[in-house]
Amino acid sequence: MMLELKLILLCLPSILLATTLDSDNKSILANTDWKKLWLESGQLSSSGRIDNHLDSSDSTLIDDGEVMAHNTTVQLGGVAFLVCKVAGVDRNQISWIRRRDWHILSSGAQMYTNDERFAILHTPGSNTWTLQIKFVQRRDHGTYECQVSTPTGIISHFVNLQVVVPEAFILGSGELHVDMGSTINLVCIIEKSPQPPQYVYWQRNDRMINYDDSRRDITIETTPGPRTQSRLIIREPQINDSGNYTCSASNTEPASIYVFVSKGDNTAAISRRKTSGAAATSQLSAILFECLFFPSVILSYLLKSSYA
């Protein structure tokens, strides 16, 4: 009886995989059907926990060393490598499963997904089975399971994939006012990037600035790091340098700022108008204070005189 039970458990992944394919072996069942099959097989409890019932000797099959990371962080659009090292088992006993929808992605080297971004990396004779995900998207985040079938049950290694999206922003407010002949100095910061971006692109009104050889008065300095900094300097700007400036790197949302370049006299006139307006507001406040305060003082004096 025990021998028959062990044989059934050994063949379970292949049985599950076969039952989830249609007669043409092409289409895959809906997401809810995967979990149903696991529940019916008795390997998954209603709470989502896998009941392994393993012998202590089975724990040596999975090499859970430093290479076997339990958490992997990948930048949006990058490549994820989820590593599983297994010793002493047949290739057909190893499967990768996406826990979000209980989708069996692979069995051995055979893929069971139409998404070509997924692949199994395995060298014949090695004990490493790596699930590769190219062009990582936001929806790829979550837990992936490397599952090994043994005569006494199932051993699992879980990898949590976190997808991060780098953020870009330009120091300062949304607008910058400069005088003709002065200097435009913009600083773009890119953070939350596991790897520093190779390039930071600057544009003015959707036109690339980085490779504009006609301008000798433009300098771009980029310092990569945990918080990559890119500085755009335009010396002696003219009126036609006004516009919407954006900075971006691969897989980041662009950050923008609008630059106004004006003649010095116009800027001074605007400043004088602001100063004049502030002075007028101050005078009006003083008049209102007098109108409200002095009648109260006079009324109080008259009341005191009448009672004297």
PDB file of C-alpha atoms in Angstrom:
ATOM      1  CA  MET A   1       0.000   0.000   0.000  1.00  0.00           C
ATOM      2  CA  MET A   2       2.783   2.428   0.906  1.00  0.00           C
ATOM      3  CA  LEU A   3       4.591   1.630  -2.354  1.00  0.00           C
ATOM      4  CA  GLU A   4       1.474   2.449  -4.392  1.00  0.00           C
ATOM      5  CA  LEU A   5       1.016   5.731  -2.504  1.00  0.00           C
ATOM      6  CA  LYS A   6       4.620   6.736  -3.177  1.00  0.00           C
ATOM      7  CA  LEU A   7       4.230   5.993  -6.894  1.00  0.00           C
ATOM      8  CA  ILE A   8       1.093   8.146  -7.047  1.00  0.00           C
ATOM      9  CA  LEU A   9       2.846  11.063  -5.336  1.00  0.00           C
ATOM     10  CA  LEU A  10       5.831  10.676  -7.648  1.00  0.00           C
ATOM     11  CA  CYS A  11       3.649  10.940 -10.742  1.00  0.00           C
ATOM     12  CA  LEU A  12       1.385  13.668  -9.344  1.00  0.00           C
ATOM     13  CA  PRO A  13       2.943  16.695 -11.169  1.00  0.00           C
ATOM     14  CA  SER A  14       2.719  14.927 -14.531  1.00  0.00           C
ATOM     15  CA  ILE A  15      -0.871  13.862 -13.839  1.00  0.00           C
ATOM     16  CA  LEU A  16      -1.858  17.405 -12.862  1.00  0.00           C
ATOM     17  CA  LEU A  17      -0.164  18.851 -15.905  1.00  0.00           C
ATOM     18  CA  ALA A  18      -1.814  16.385 -18.258  1.00  0.00           C
ATOM     19  CA  THR A  19      -5.270  16.993 -16.817  1.00  0.00           C
ATOM     20  CA  THR A  20      -4.967  20.749 -17.245  1.00  0.00           C
ATOM     21  CA  LEU A  21      -4.423  20.562 -21.003  1.00  0.00           C
ATOM     22  CA  ASP A  22      -7.187  20.073 -23.569  1.00  0.00           C
ATOM     23  CA  SER A  23      -7.293  17.340 -26.177  1.00  0.00           C
ATOM     24  CA  ASP A  24      -5.040  19.314 -28.515  1.00  0.00           C
ATOM     25  CA  ASN A  25      -2.489  19.937 -25.714  1.00  0.00           C
ATOM     26  CA  LYS A  26      -2.526  23.636 -26.530  1.00  0.00           C
ATOM     27  CA  SER A  27      -4.899  25.584 -24.346  1.00  0.00           C
ATOM     28  CA  ILE A  28      -4.467  25.983 -20.603  1.00  0.00           C
ATOM     29  CA  LEU A  29      -7.242  26.022 -18.034  1.00  0.00           C
ATOM     30  CA  ALA A  30      -8.486  29.188 -16.394  1.00  0.00           C
ATOM     31  CA  ASN A  31      -6.796  30.446 -13.246  1.00  0.00           C
ATOM     32  CA  THR A  32      -9.467  29.125 -10.885  1.00  0.00           C
ATOM     33  CA  ASP A  33      -9.104  25.583 -12.257  1.00  0.00           C
ATOM     34  CA  TRP A  34      -5.478  25.333 -11.142  1.00  0.00           C
ATOM     35  CA  LYS A  35      -6.319  25.799  -7.483  1.00  0.00           C
ATOM     36  CA  LYS A  36      -9.256  23.404  -7.778  1.00  0.00           C
ATOM     37  CA  LEU A  37      -6.956  20.657  -9.047  1.00  0.00           C
ATOM     38  CA  TRP A  38      -4.572  21.185  -6.151  1.00  0.00           C
ATOM     39  CA  LEU A  39      -7.422  21.020  -3.650  1.00  0.00           C
ATOM     40  CA  GLU A  40      -8.768  17.833  -5.199  1.00  0.00           C
ATOM     41  CA  SER A  41      -5.328  16.223  -5.137  1.00  0.00           C
ATOM     42  CA  GLY A  42      -5.047  16.783  -1.403  1.00  0.00           C
ATOM     43  CA  GLN A  43      -1.728  18.617  -1.710  1.00  0.00           C
ATOM     44  CA  LEU A  44      -3.245  22.024  -0.915  1.00  0.00           C
ATOM     45  CA  SER A  45      -5.389  22.797   2.089  1.00  0.00           C
ATOM     46  CA  SER A  46      -8.313  25.202   1.849  1.00  0.00           C
ATOM     47  CA  SER A  47      -6.177  27.831   3.573  1.00  0.00           C
ATOM     48  CA  GLY A  48      -3.603  27.697   0.780  1.00  0.00           C
ATOM     49  CA  ARG A  49      -0.975  25.704   2.729  1.00  0.00           C
ATOM     50  CA  ILE A  50       0.861  22.814   1.087  1.00  0.00           C
ATOM     51  CA  ASP A  51       0.799  19.586   3.071  1.00  0.00           C
ATOM     52  CA  ASN A  52       4.132  17.958   2.325  1.00  0.00           C
ATOM     53  CA  HIS A  53       4.364  15.068   4.820  1.00  0.00           C
ATOM     54  CA  LEU A  54       8.099  14.799   4.162  1.00  0.00           C
ATOM     55  CA  ASP A  55      10.774  12.671   5.706  1.00  0.00           C
ATOM     56  CA  SER A  56      13.682  14.559   7.226  1.00  0.00           C
ATOM     57  CA  SER A  57      15.979  13.006   4.623  1.00  0.00           C
ATOM     58  CA  ASP A  58      14.152  14.817   1.811  1.00  0.00           C
ATOM     59  CA  SER A  59      15.267  18.235   3.040  1.00  0.00           C
ATOM     60  CA  THR A  60      18.723  17.653   1.563  1.00  0.00           C
ATOM     61  CA  LEU A  61      17.346  17.597  -1.988  1.00  0.00           C
ATOM     62  CA  ILE A  62      16.992  21.384  -2.211  1.00  0.00           C
ATOM     63  CA  ASP A  63      20.210  23.326  -1.801  1.00  0.00           C
ATOM     64  CA  ASP A  64      19.092  26.408   0.118  1.00  0.00           C
ATOM     65  CA  GLY A  65      22.453  28.175   0.185  1.00  0.00           C
ATOM     66  CA  GLU A  66      23.333  31.787  -0.546  1.00  0.00           C
ATOM     67  CA  VAL A  67      22.628  31.358  -4.260  1.00  0.00           C
ATOM     68  CA  MET A  68      19.037  30.384  -3.475  1.00  0.00           C
ATOM     69  CA  ALA A  69      17.584  33.806  -2.791  1.00  0.00           C
ATOM     70  CA  HIS A  70      14.133  34.010  -1.253  1.00  0.00           C
ATOM     71  CA  ASN A  71      13.655  37.611  -2.383  1.00  0.00           C
ATOM     72  CA  THR A  72      14.579  39.086  -5.748  1.00  0.00           C
ATOM     73  CA  THR A  73      14.228  42.737  -6.728  1.00  0.00           C
ATOM     74  CA  VAL A  74      14.152  43.679 -10.408  1.00  0.00           C
ATOM     75  CA  GLN A  75      13.682  46.987 -12.154  1.00  0.00           C
ATOM     76  CA  LEU A  76      10.698  47.422 -14.431  1.00  0.00           C
ATOM     77  CA  GLY A  77      11.694  46.223 -17.902  1.00  0.00           C
ATOM     78  CA  GLY A  78      14.686  44.269 -16.607  1.00  0.00           C
ATOM     79  CA  VAL A  79      15.372  40.533 -16.456  1.00  0.00           C
ATOM     80  CA  ALA A  80      14.561  38.401 -13.404  1.00  0.00           C
ATOM     81  CA  PHE A  81      16.430  35.193 -12.565  1.00  0.00           C
ATOM     82  CA  LEU A  82      14.726  32.959  -9.993  1.00  0.00           C
ATOM     83  CA  VAL A  83      17.185  30.241  -8.984  1.00  0.00           C
ATOM     84  CA  CYS A  84      16.339  26.766  -7.719  1.00  0.00           C
ATOM     85  CA  LYS A  85      19.093  24.217  -7.013  1.00  0.00           C
ATOM     86  CA  VAL A  86      17.953  20.608  -6.694  1.00  0.00           C
ATOM     87  CA  ALA A  87      20.106  17.514  -6.222  1.00  0.00           C
ATOM     88  CA  GLY A  88      19.439  13.871  -6.985  1.00  0.00           C
ATOM     89  CA  VAL A  89      16.063  14.050  -8.738  1.00  0.00           C
ATOM     90  CA  ASP A  90      14.812  13.482 -12.262  1.00  0.00           C
ATOM     91  CA  ARG A  91      14.115  16.509 -14.461  1.00  0.00           C
ATOM     92  CA  ASN A  92      10.420  15.636 -14.705  1.00  0.00           C
ATOM     93  CA  GLN A  93      10.084  16.034 -10.949  1.00  0.00           C
ATOM     94  CA  ILE A  94      10.882  19.782 -11.011  1.00  0.00           C
ATOM     95  CA  SER A  95       8.243  22.419 -11.752  1.00  0.00           C
ATOM     96  CA  TRP A  96       7.919  26.197 -11.476  1.00  0.00           C
ATOM     97  CA  ILE A  97       4.525  27.511 -10.370  1.00  0.00           C
ATOM     98  CA  ARG A  98       3.222  31.081 -10.188  1.00  0.00           C
ATOM     99  CA  ARG A  99       1.360  31.230  -6.907  1.00  0.00           C
ATOM    100  CA  ARG A 100      -0.781  34.227  -7.867  1.00  0.00           C
ATOM    101  CA  ASP A 101      -2.962  32.117 -10.153  1.00  0.00           C
ATOM    102  CA  TRP A 102      -1.543  28.607  -9.491  1.00  0.00           C
ATOM    103  CA  HIS A 103      -0.279  28.480 -13.053  1.00  0.00           C
ATOM    104  CA  ILE A 104       2.235  25.703 -13.756  1.00  0.00           C
ATOM    105  CA  LEU A 105       4.826  27.540 -15.830  1.00  0.00           C
ATOM    106  CA  SER A 106       7.169  24.628 -16.471  1.00  0.00           C
ATOM    107  CA  SER A 107       7.826  20.967 -15.855  1.00  0.00           C
ATOM    108  CA  GLY A 108      11.454  20.092 -16.319  1.00  0.00           C
ATOM    109  CA  ALA A 109      12.628  22.070 -19.343  1.00  0.00           C
ATOM    110  CA  GLN A 110       9.167  22.106 -20.948  1.00  0.00           C
ATOM    111  CA  MET A 111       7.287  25.425 -20.771  1.00  0.00           C
ATOM    112  CA  TYR A 112       3.513  25.545 -20.302  1.00  0.00           C
ATOM    113  CA  THR A 113       2.768  29.210 -20.914  1.00  0.00           C
ATOM    114  CA  ASN A 114       2.156  31.245 -24.038  1.00  0.00           C
ATOM    115  CA  ASP A 115       4.119  34.152 -22.575  1.00  0.00           C
ATOM    116  CA  GLU A 116       7.468  34.005 -24.374  1.00  0.00           C
ATOM    117  CA  ARG A 117       9.100  36.161 -21.716  1.00  0.00           C
ATOM    118  CA  PHE A 118       9.351  33.071 -19.498  1.00  0.00           C
ATOM    119  CA  ALA A 119      12.078  30.477 -20.002  1.00  0.00           C
ATOM    120  CA  ILE A 120      13.914  27.751 -18.075  1.00  0.00           C
ATOM    121  CA  LEU A 121      17.700  27.996 -17.939  1.00  0.00           C
ATOM    122  CA  HIS A 122      19.306  24.622 -17.247  1.00  0.00           C
ATOM    123  CA  THR A 123      22.607  23.074 -18.262  1.00  0.00           C
ATOM    124  CA  PRO A 124      22.474  19.284 -18.687  1.00  0.00           C
ATOM    125  CA  GLY A 125      24.178  17.634 -15.757  1.00  0.00           C
ATOM    126  CA  SER A 126      23.800  20.621 -13.421  1.00  0.00           C
ATOM    127  CA  ASN A 127      21.439  20.837 -10.455  1.00  0.00           C
ATOM    128  CA  THR A 128      20.277  24.411 -11.139  1.00  0.00           C
ATOM    129  CA  TRP A 129      16.887  25.196 -12.635  1.00  0.00           C
ATOM    130  CA  THR A 130      16.464  28.932 -13.156  1.00  0.00           C
ATOM    131  CA  LEU A 131      13.205  30.580 -14.139  1.00  0.00           C
ATOM    132  CA  GLN A 132      13.995  33.576 -16.345  1.00  0.00           C
ATOM    133  CA  ILE A 133      11.502  36.401 -16.870  1.00  0.00           C
ATOM    134  CA  LYS A 134      12.461  38.968 -19.502  1.00  0.00           C
ATOM    135  CA  PHE A 135      11.062  42.487 -19.842  1.00  0.00           C
ATOM    136  CA  VAL A 136       9.592  42.334 -16.339  1.00  0.00           C
ATOM    137  CA  GLN A 137       6.233  44.047 -15.927  1.00  0.00           C
ATOM    138  CA  ARG A 138       4.396  45.284 -12.859  1.00  0.00           C
ATOM    139  CA  ARG A 139       2.015  42.326 -12.936  1.00  0.00           C
ATOM    140  CA  ASP A 140       4.942  39.880 -12.617  1.00  0.00           C
ATOM    141  CA  HIS A 141       5.463  40.712  -8.954  1.00  0.00           C
ATOM    142  CA  GLY A 142       4.561  38.062  -6.413  1.00  0.00           C
ATOM    143  CA  THR A 143       5.609  34.610  -5.225  1.00  0.00           C
ATOM    144  CA  TYR A 144       6.963  31.841  -7.444  1.00  0.00           C
ATOM    145  CA  GLU A 145       7.383  28.246  -6.312  1.00  0.00           C
ATOM    146  CA  CYS A 146      10.049  25.777  -7.361  1.00  0.00           C
ATOM    147  CA  GLN A 147       8.400  22.445  -6.622  1.00  0.00           C
ATOM    148  CA  VAL A 148      10.174  19.098  -6.388  1.00  0.00           C
ATOM    149  CA  SER A 149       8.242  15.833  -6.276  1.00  0.00           C
ATOM    150  CA  THR A 150       9.730  13.095  -4.102  1.00  0.00           C
ATOM    151  CA  PRO A 151       8.537   9.598  -3.153  1.00  0.00           C
ATOM    152  CA  THR A 152       7.383  10.952   0.209  1.00  0.00           C
ATOM    153  CA  GLY A 153       5.823  14.234  -0.862  1.00  0.00           C
ATOM    154  CA  ILE A 154       6.570  17.655  -2.305  1.00  0.00           C
ATOM    155  CA  ILE A 155       9.423  19.996  -1.412  1.00  0.00           C
ATOM    156  CA  SER A 156       9.060  23.668  -2.301  1.00  0.00           C
ATOM    157  CA  HIS A 157      11.367  26.647  -2.560  1.00  0.00           C
ATOM    158  CA  PHE A 158       9.621  30.026  -2.723  1.00  0.00           C
ATOM    159  CA  VAL A 159      10.974  33.186  -4.330  1.00  0.00           C
ATOM    160  CA  ASN A 160       9.276  36.561  -3.882  1.00  0.00           C
ATOM    161  CA  LEU A 161       9.751  38.805  -6.907  1.00  0.00           C
ATOM    162  CA  GLN A 162       9.509  42.543  -6.311  1.00  0.00           C
ATOM    163  CA  VAL A 163       9.266  44.895  -9.289  1.00  0.00           C
ATOM    164  CA  VAL A 164      10.453  48.449  -8.659  1.00  0.00           C
ATOM    165  CA  VAL A 165       9.798  51.462 -10.873  1.00  0.00           C
ATOM    166  CA  PRO A 166      12.523  54.161 -10.868  1.00  0.00           C
ATOM    167  CA  GLU A 167      11.318  57.706 -10.248  1.00  0.00           C
ATOM    168  CA  ALA A 168      12.650  60.920 -11.786  1.00  0.00           C
ATOM    169  CA  PHE A 169      12.125  64.480 -10.577  1.00  0.00           C
ATOM    170  CA  ILE A 170      13.683  67.881 -11.278  1.00  0.00           C
ATOM    171  CA  LEU A 171      14.752  70.012  -8.343  1.00  0.00           C
ATOM    172  CA  GLY A 172      12.722  73.178  -7.876  1.00  0.00           C
ATOM    173  CA  SER A 173       9.125  74.076  -8.585  1.00  0.00           C
ATOM    174  CA  GLY A 174       7.292  73.503 -11.834  1.00  0.00           C
ATOM    175  CA  GLU A 175       8.583  76.765 -13.339  1.00  0.00           C
ATOM    176  CA  LEU A 176      11.920  78.530 -13.679  1.00  0.00           C
ATOM    177  CA  HIS A 177      12.373  82.199 -14.673  1.00  0.00           C
ATOM    178  CA  VAL A 178      15.781  83.333 -15.916  1.00  0.00           C
ATOM    179  CA  ASP A 179      17.169  86.411 -17.660  1.00  0.00           C
ATOM    180  CA  MET A 180      18.684  86.427 -21.101  1.00  0.00           C
ATOM    181  CA  GLY A 181      22.439  86.053 -20.922  1.00  0.00           C
ATOM    182  CA  SER A 182      22.375  84.349 -17.508  1.00  0.00           C
ATOM    183  CA  THR A 183      22.491  80.544 -16.980  1.00  0.00           C
ATOM    184  CA  ILE A 184      19.871  77.792 -17.005  1.00  0.00           C
ATOM    185  CA  ASN A 185      20.850  75.202 -14.398  1.00  0.00           C
ATOM    186  CA  LEU A 186      18.550  72.172 -14.067  1.00  0.00           C
ATOM    187  CA  VAL A 187      19.190  69.117 -11.869  1.00  0.00           C
ATOM    188  CA  CYS A 188      17.352  65.825 -12.426  1.00  0.00           C
ATOM    189  CA  ILE A 189      17.364  63.103  -9.745  1.00  0.00           C
ATOM    190  CA  ILE A 190      16.567  59.447 -10.500  1.00  0.00           C
ATOM    191  CA  GLU A 191      16.046  57.133  -7.539  1.00  0.00           C
ATOM    192  CA  LYS A 192      14.554  53.741  -6.613  1.00  0.00           C
ATOM    193  CA  SER A 193      16.625  52.086  -9.323  1.00  0.00           C
ATOM    194  CA  PRO A 194      18.416  48.810  -8.415  1.00  0.00           C
ATOM    195  CA  GLN A 195      20.993  49.634 -11.077  1.00  0.00           C
ATOM    196  CA  PRO A 196      22.001  53.164 -12.104  1.00  0.00           C
ATOM    197  CA  PRO A 197      20.637  54.081 -15.540  1.00  0.00           C
ATOM    198  CA  GLN A 198      23.166  54.041 -18.346  1.00  0.00           C
ATOM    199  CA  TYR A 199      21.772  57.189 -19.924  1.00  0.00           C
ATOM    200  CA  VAL A 200      19.713  60.166 -18.811  1.00  0.00           C
ATOM    201  CA  TYR A 201      17.981  62.000 -21.629  1.00  0.00           C
ATOM    202  CA  TRP A 202      17.122  65.705 -21.702  1.00  0.00           C
ATOM    203  CA  GLN A 203      14.551  67.170 -24.062  1.00  0.00           C
ATOM    204  CA  ARG A 204      13.137  70.618 -24.782  1.00  0.00           C
ATOM    205  CA  ASN A 205       9.663  70.569 -26.291  1.00  0.00           C
ATOM    206  CA  ASP A 206      10.145  66.900 -27.298  1.00  0.00           C
ATOM    207  CA  ARG A 207      13.463  67.613 -29.032  1.00  0.00           C
ATOM    208  CA  MET A 208      16.534  65.745 -27.789  1.00  0.00           C
ATOM    209  CA  ILE A 209      19.225  67.973 -26.299  1.00  0.00           C
ATOM    210  CA  ASN A 210      21.910  65.367 -25.526  1.00  0.00           C
ATOM    211  CA  TYR A 211      23.149  65.028 -29.091  1.00  0.00           C
ATOM    212  CA  ASP A 212      22.558  68.541 -30.395  1.00  0.00           C
ATOM    213  CA  ASP A 213      25.973  69.332 -31.883  1.00  0.00           C
ATOM    214  CA  SER A 214      24.811  72.735 -33.068  1.00  0.00           C
ATOM    215  CA  ARG A 215      24.831  74.060 -29.493  1.00  0.00           C
ATOM    216  CA  ARG A 216      28.233  74.635 -27.913  1.00  0.00           C
ATOM    217  CA  ASP A 217      26.768  76.395 -24.905  1.00  0.00           C
ATOM    218  CA  ILE A 218      25.058  73.287 -23.477  1.00  0.00           C
ATOM    219  CA  THR A 219      26.648  70.940 -20.933  1.00  0.00           C
ATOM    220  CA  ILE A 220      25.158  67.748 -19.472  1.00  0.00           C
ATOM    221  CA  GLU A 221      26.872  66.134 -16.482  1.00  0.00           C
ATOM    222  CA  THR A 222      25.537  62.820 -15.129  1.00  0.00           C
ATOM    223  CA  THR A 223      26.718  61.158 -11.920  1.00  0.00           C
ATOM    224  CA  PRO A 224      25.348  57.591 -11.570  1.00  0.00           C
ATOM    225  CA  GLY A 225      24.670  56.081  -8.171  1.00  0.00           C
ATOM    226  CA  PRO A 226      21.849  55.071  -5.811  1.00  0.00           C
ATOM    227  CA  ARG A 227      20.433  58.537  -6.564  1.00  0.00           C
ATOM    228  CA  THR A 228      21.607  59.305 -10.074  1.00  0.00           C
ATOM    229  CA  GLN A 229      22.048  63.027 -10.681  1.00  0.00           C
ATOM    230  CA  SER A 230      22.055  64.660 -14.102  1.00  0.00           C
ATOM    231  CA  ARG A 231      22.712  68.383 -14.497  1.00  0.00           C
ATOM    232  CA  LEU A 232      21.776  70.407 -17.589  1.00  0.00           C
ATOM    233  CA  ILE A 233      23.564  73.746 -18.006  1.00  0.00           C
ATOM    234  CA  ILE A 234      22.749  76.248 -20.762  1.00  0.00           C
ATOM    235  CA  ARG A 235      24.993  79.315 -20.808  1.00  0.00           C
ATOM    236  CA  GLU A 236      23.697  82.697 -21.995  1.00  0.00           C
ATOM    237  CA  PRO A 237      20.187  81.469 -22.897  1.00  0.00           C
ATOM    238  CA  GLN A 238      18.037  83.348 -25.384  1.00  0.00           C
ATOM    239  CA  ILE A 239      14.282  83.821 -25.695  1.00  0.00           C
ATOM    240  CA  ASN A 240      13.963  80.767 -27.942  1.00  0.00           C
ATOM    241  CA  ASP A 241      15.424  78.612 -25.142  1.00  0.00           C
ATOM    242  CA  SER A 242      12.121  78.941 -23.306  1.00  0.00           C
ATOM    243  CA  GLY A 243      10.022  75.798 -23.233  1.00  0.00           C
ATOM    244  CA  ASN A 244       9.168  72.571 -21.458  1.00  0.00           C
ATOM    245  CA  TYR A 245      12.284  70.672 -20.334  1.00  0.00           C
ATOM    246  CA  THR A 246      12.060  66.978 -19.443  1.00  0.00           C
ATOM    247  CA  CYS A 247      14.530  64.409 -18.167  1.00  0.00           C
ATOM    248  CA  SER A 248      14.068  60.642 -18.264  1.00  0.00           C
ATOM    249  CA  ALA A 249      15.896  57.325 -18.226  1.00  0.00           C
ATOM    250  CA  SER A 250      14.915  53.864 -19.372  1.00  0.00           C
ATOM    251  CA  ASN A 251      11.714  52.620 -17.715  1.00  0.00           C
ATOM    252  CA  THR A 252      11.070  55.855 -15.812  1.00  0.00           C
ATOM    253  CA  GLU A 253       8.291  58.358 -16.090  1.00  0.00           C
ATOM    254  CA  PRO A 254       9.736  61.670 -17.383  1.00  0.00           C
ATOM    255  CA  ALA A 255       9.991  64.678 -15.084  1.00  0.00           C
ATOM    256  CA  SER A 256       9.280  68.152 -16.473  1.00  0.00           C
ATOM    257  CA  ILE A 257       9.803  71.826 -15.701  1.00  0.00           C
ATOM    258  CA  TYR A 258       8.877  74.890 -17.746  1.00  0.00           C
ATOM    259  CA  VAL A 259      11.619  77.465 -18.274  1.00  0.00           C
ATOM    260  CA  PHE A 260      10.837  81.097 -19.101  1.00  0.00           C
ATOM    261  CA  VAL A 261      13.672  83.177 -20.564  1.00  0.00           C
ATOM    262  CA  SER A 262      12.971  86.911 -20.691  1.00  0.00           C
ATOM    263  CA  LYS A 263      14.821  90.182 -21.071  1.00  0.00           C
ATOM    264  CA  GLY A 264      16.225  91.672 -17.899  1.00  0.00           C
ATOM    265  CA  ASP A 265      14.091  94.847 -18.200  1.00  0.00           C
ATOM    266  CA  ASN A 266      10.904  92.807 -18.395  1.00  0.00           C
ATOM    267  CA  THR A 267      11.887  90.816 -15.353  1.00  0.00           C
ATOM    268  CA  ALA A 268      12.639  94.023 -13.438  1.00  0.00           C
ATOM    269  CA  ALA A 269       9.294  95.481 -14.476  1.00  0.00           C
ATOM    270  CA  ILE A 270       7.504  92.384 -13.238  1.00  0.00           C
ATOM    271  CA  SER A 271       9.405  92.655  -9.965  1.00  0.00           C
ATOM    272  CA  ARG A 272       8.465  96.334  -9.604  1.00  0.00           C
ATOM    273  CA  ARG A 273       4.803  95.541 -10.232  1.00  0.00           C
ATOM    274  CA  LYS A 274       4.899  92.877  -7.543  1.00  0.00           C
ATOM    275  CA  THR A 275       6.571  95.299  -5.095  1.00  0.00           C
ATOM    276  CA  SER A 276       4.089  98.054  -5.919  1.00  0.00           C
ATOM    277  CA  GLY A 277       1.184  95.677  -5.449  1.00  0.00           C
ATOM    278  CA  ALA A 278       2.513  94.571  -2.066  1.00  0.00           C
ATOM    279  CA  ALA A 279       2.869  98.201  -0.928  1.00  0.00           C
ATOM    280  CA  ALA A 280      -0.677  99.029  -2.004  1.00  0.00           C
ATOM    281  CA  THR A 281      -1.985  96.024  -0.105  1.00  0.00           C
ATOM    282  CA  SER A 282      -0.118  97.160   3.018  1.00  0.00           C
ATOM    283  CA  GLN A 283      -1.596 100.678   2.811  1.00  0.00           C
ATOM    284  CA  LEU A 284      -5.106  99.305   2.371  1.00  0.00           C
ATOM    285  CA  SER A 285      -4.681  97.110   5.443  1.00  0.00           C
ATOM    286  CA  ALA A 286      -3.614 100.139   7.512  1.00  0.00           C
ATOM    287  CA  ILE A 287      -6.661 102.136   6.407  1.00  0.00           C
ATOM    288  CA  LEU A 288      -9.025  99.289   7.262  1.00  0.00           C
ATOM    289  CA  PHE A 289      -7.415  98.937  10.689  1.00  0.00           C
ATOM    290  CA  GLU A 290      -7.942 102.628  11.426  1.00  0.00           C
ATOM    291  CA  CYS A 291     -11.548 102.498  10.270  1.00  0.00           C
ATOM    292  CA  LEU A 292     -12.317  99.575  12.550  1.00  0.00           C
ATOM    293  CA  PHE A 293     -10.238 100.520  15.594  1.00  0.00           C
ATOM    294  CA  PHE A 294     -10.752 104.267  16.138  1.00  0.00           C
ATOM    295  CA  PRO A 295     -14.603 104.280  16.168  1.00  0.00           C
ATOM    296  CA  SER A 296     -14.466 101.735  18.980  1.00  0.00           C
ATOM    297  CA  VAL A 297     -12.084 103.956  20.971  1.00  0.00           C
ATOM    298  CA  ILE A 298     -14.291 107.043  20.523  1.00  0.00           C
ATOM    299  CA  LEU A 299     -17.432 105.118  21.507  1.00  0.00           C
ATOM    300  CA  SER A 300     -15.758 103.805  24.643  1.00  0.00           C
ATOM    301  CA  TYR A 301     -14.684 107.345  25.638  1.00  0.00           C
ATOM    302  CA  LEU A 302     -18.200 108.731  25.179  1.00  0.00           C
ATOM    303  CA  LEU A 303     -19.740 105.973  27.307  1.00  0.00           C
ATOM    304  CA  LYS A 304     -17.298 106.617  30.131  1.00  0.00           C
ATOM    305  CA  SER A 305     -18.052 110.375  30.006  1.00  0.00           C
ATOM    306  CA  SER A 306     -21.814 109.815  30.233  1.00  0.00           C
ATOM    307  CA  TYR A 307     -21.476 107.727  33.424  1.00  0.00           C
ATOM    308  CA  ALA A 308     -19.046 110.146  35.093  1.00  0.00           C
TER     309      ALA A 308
END
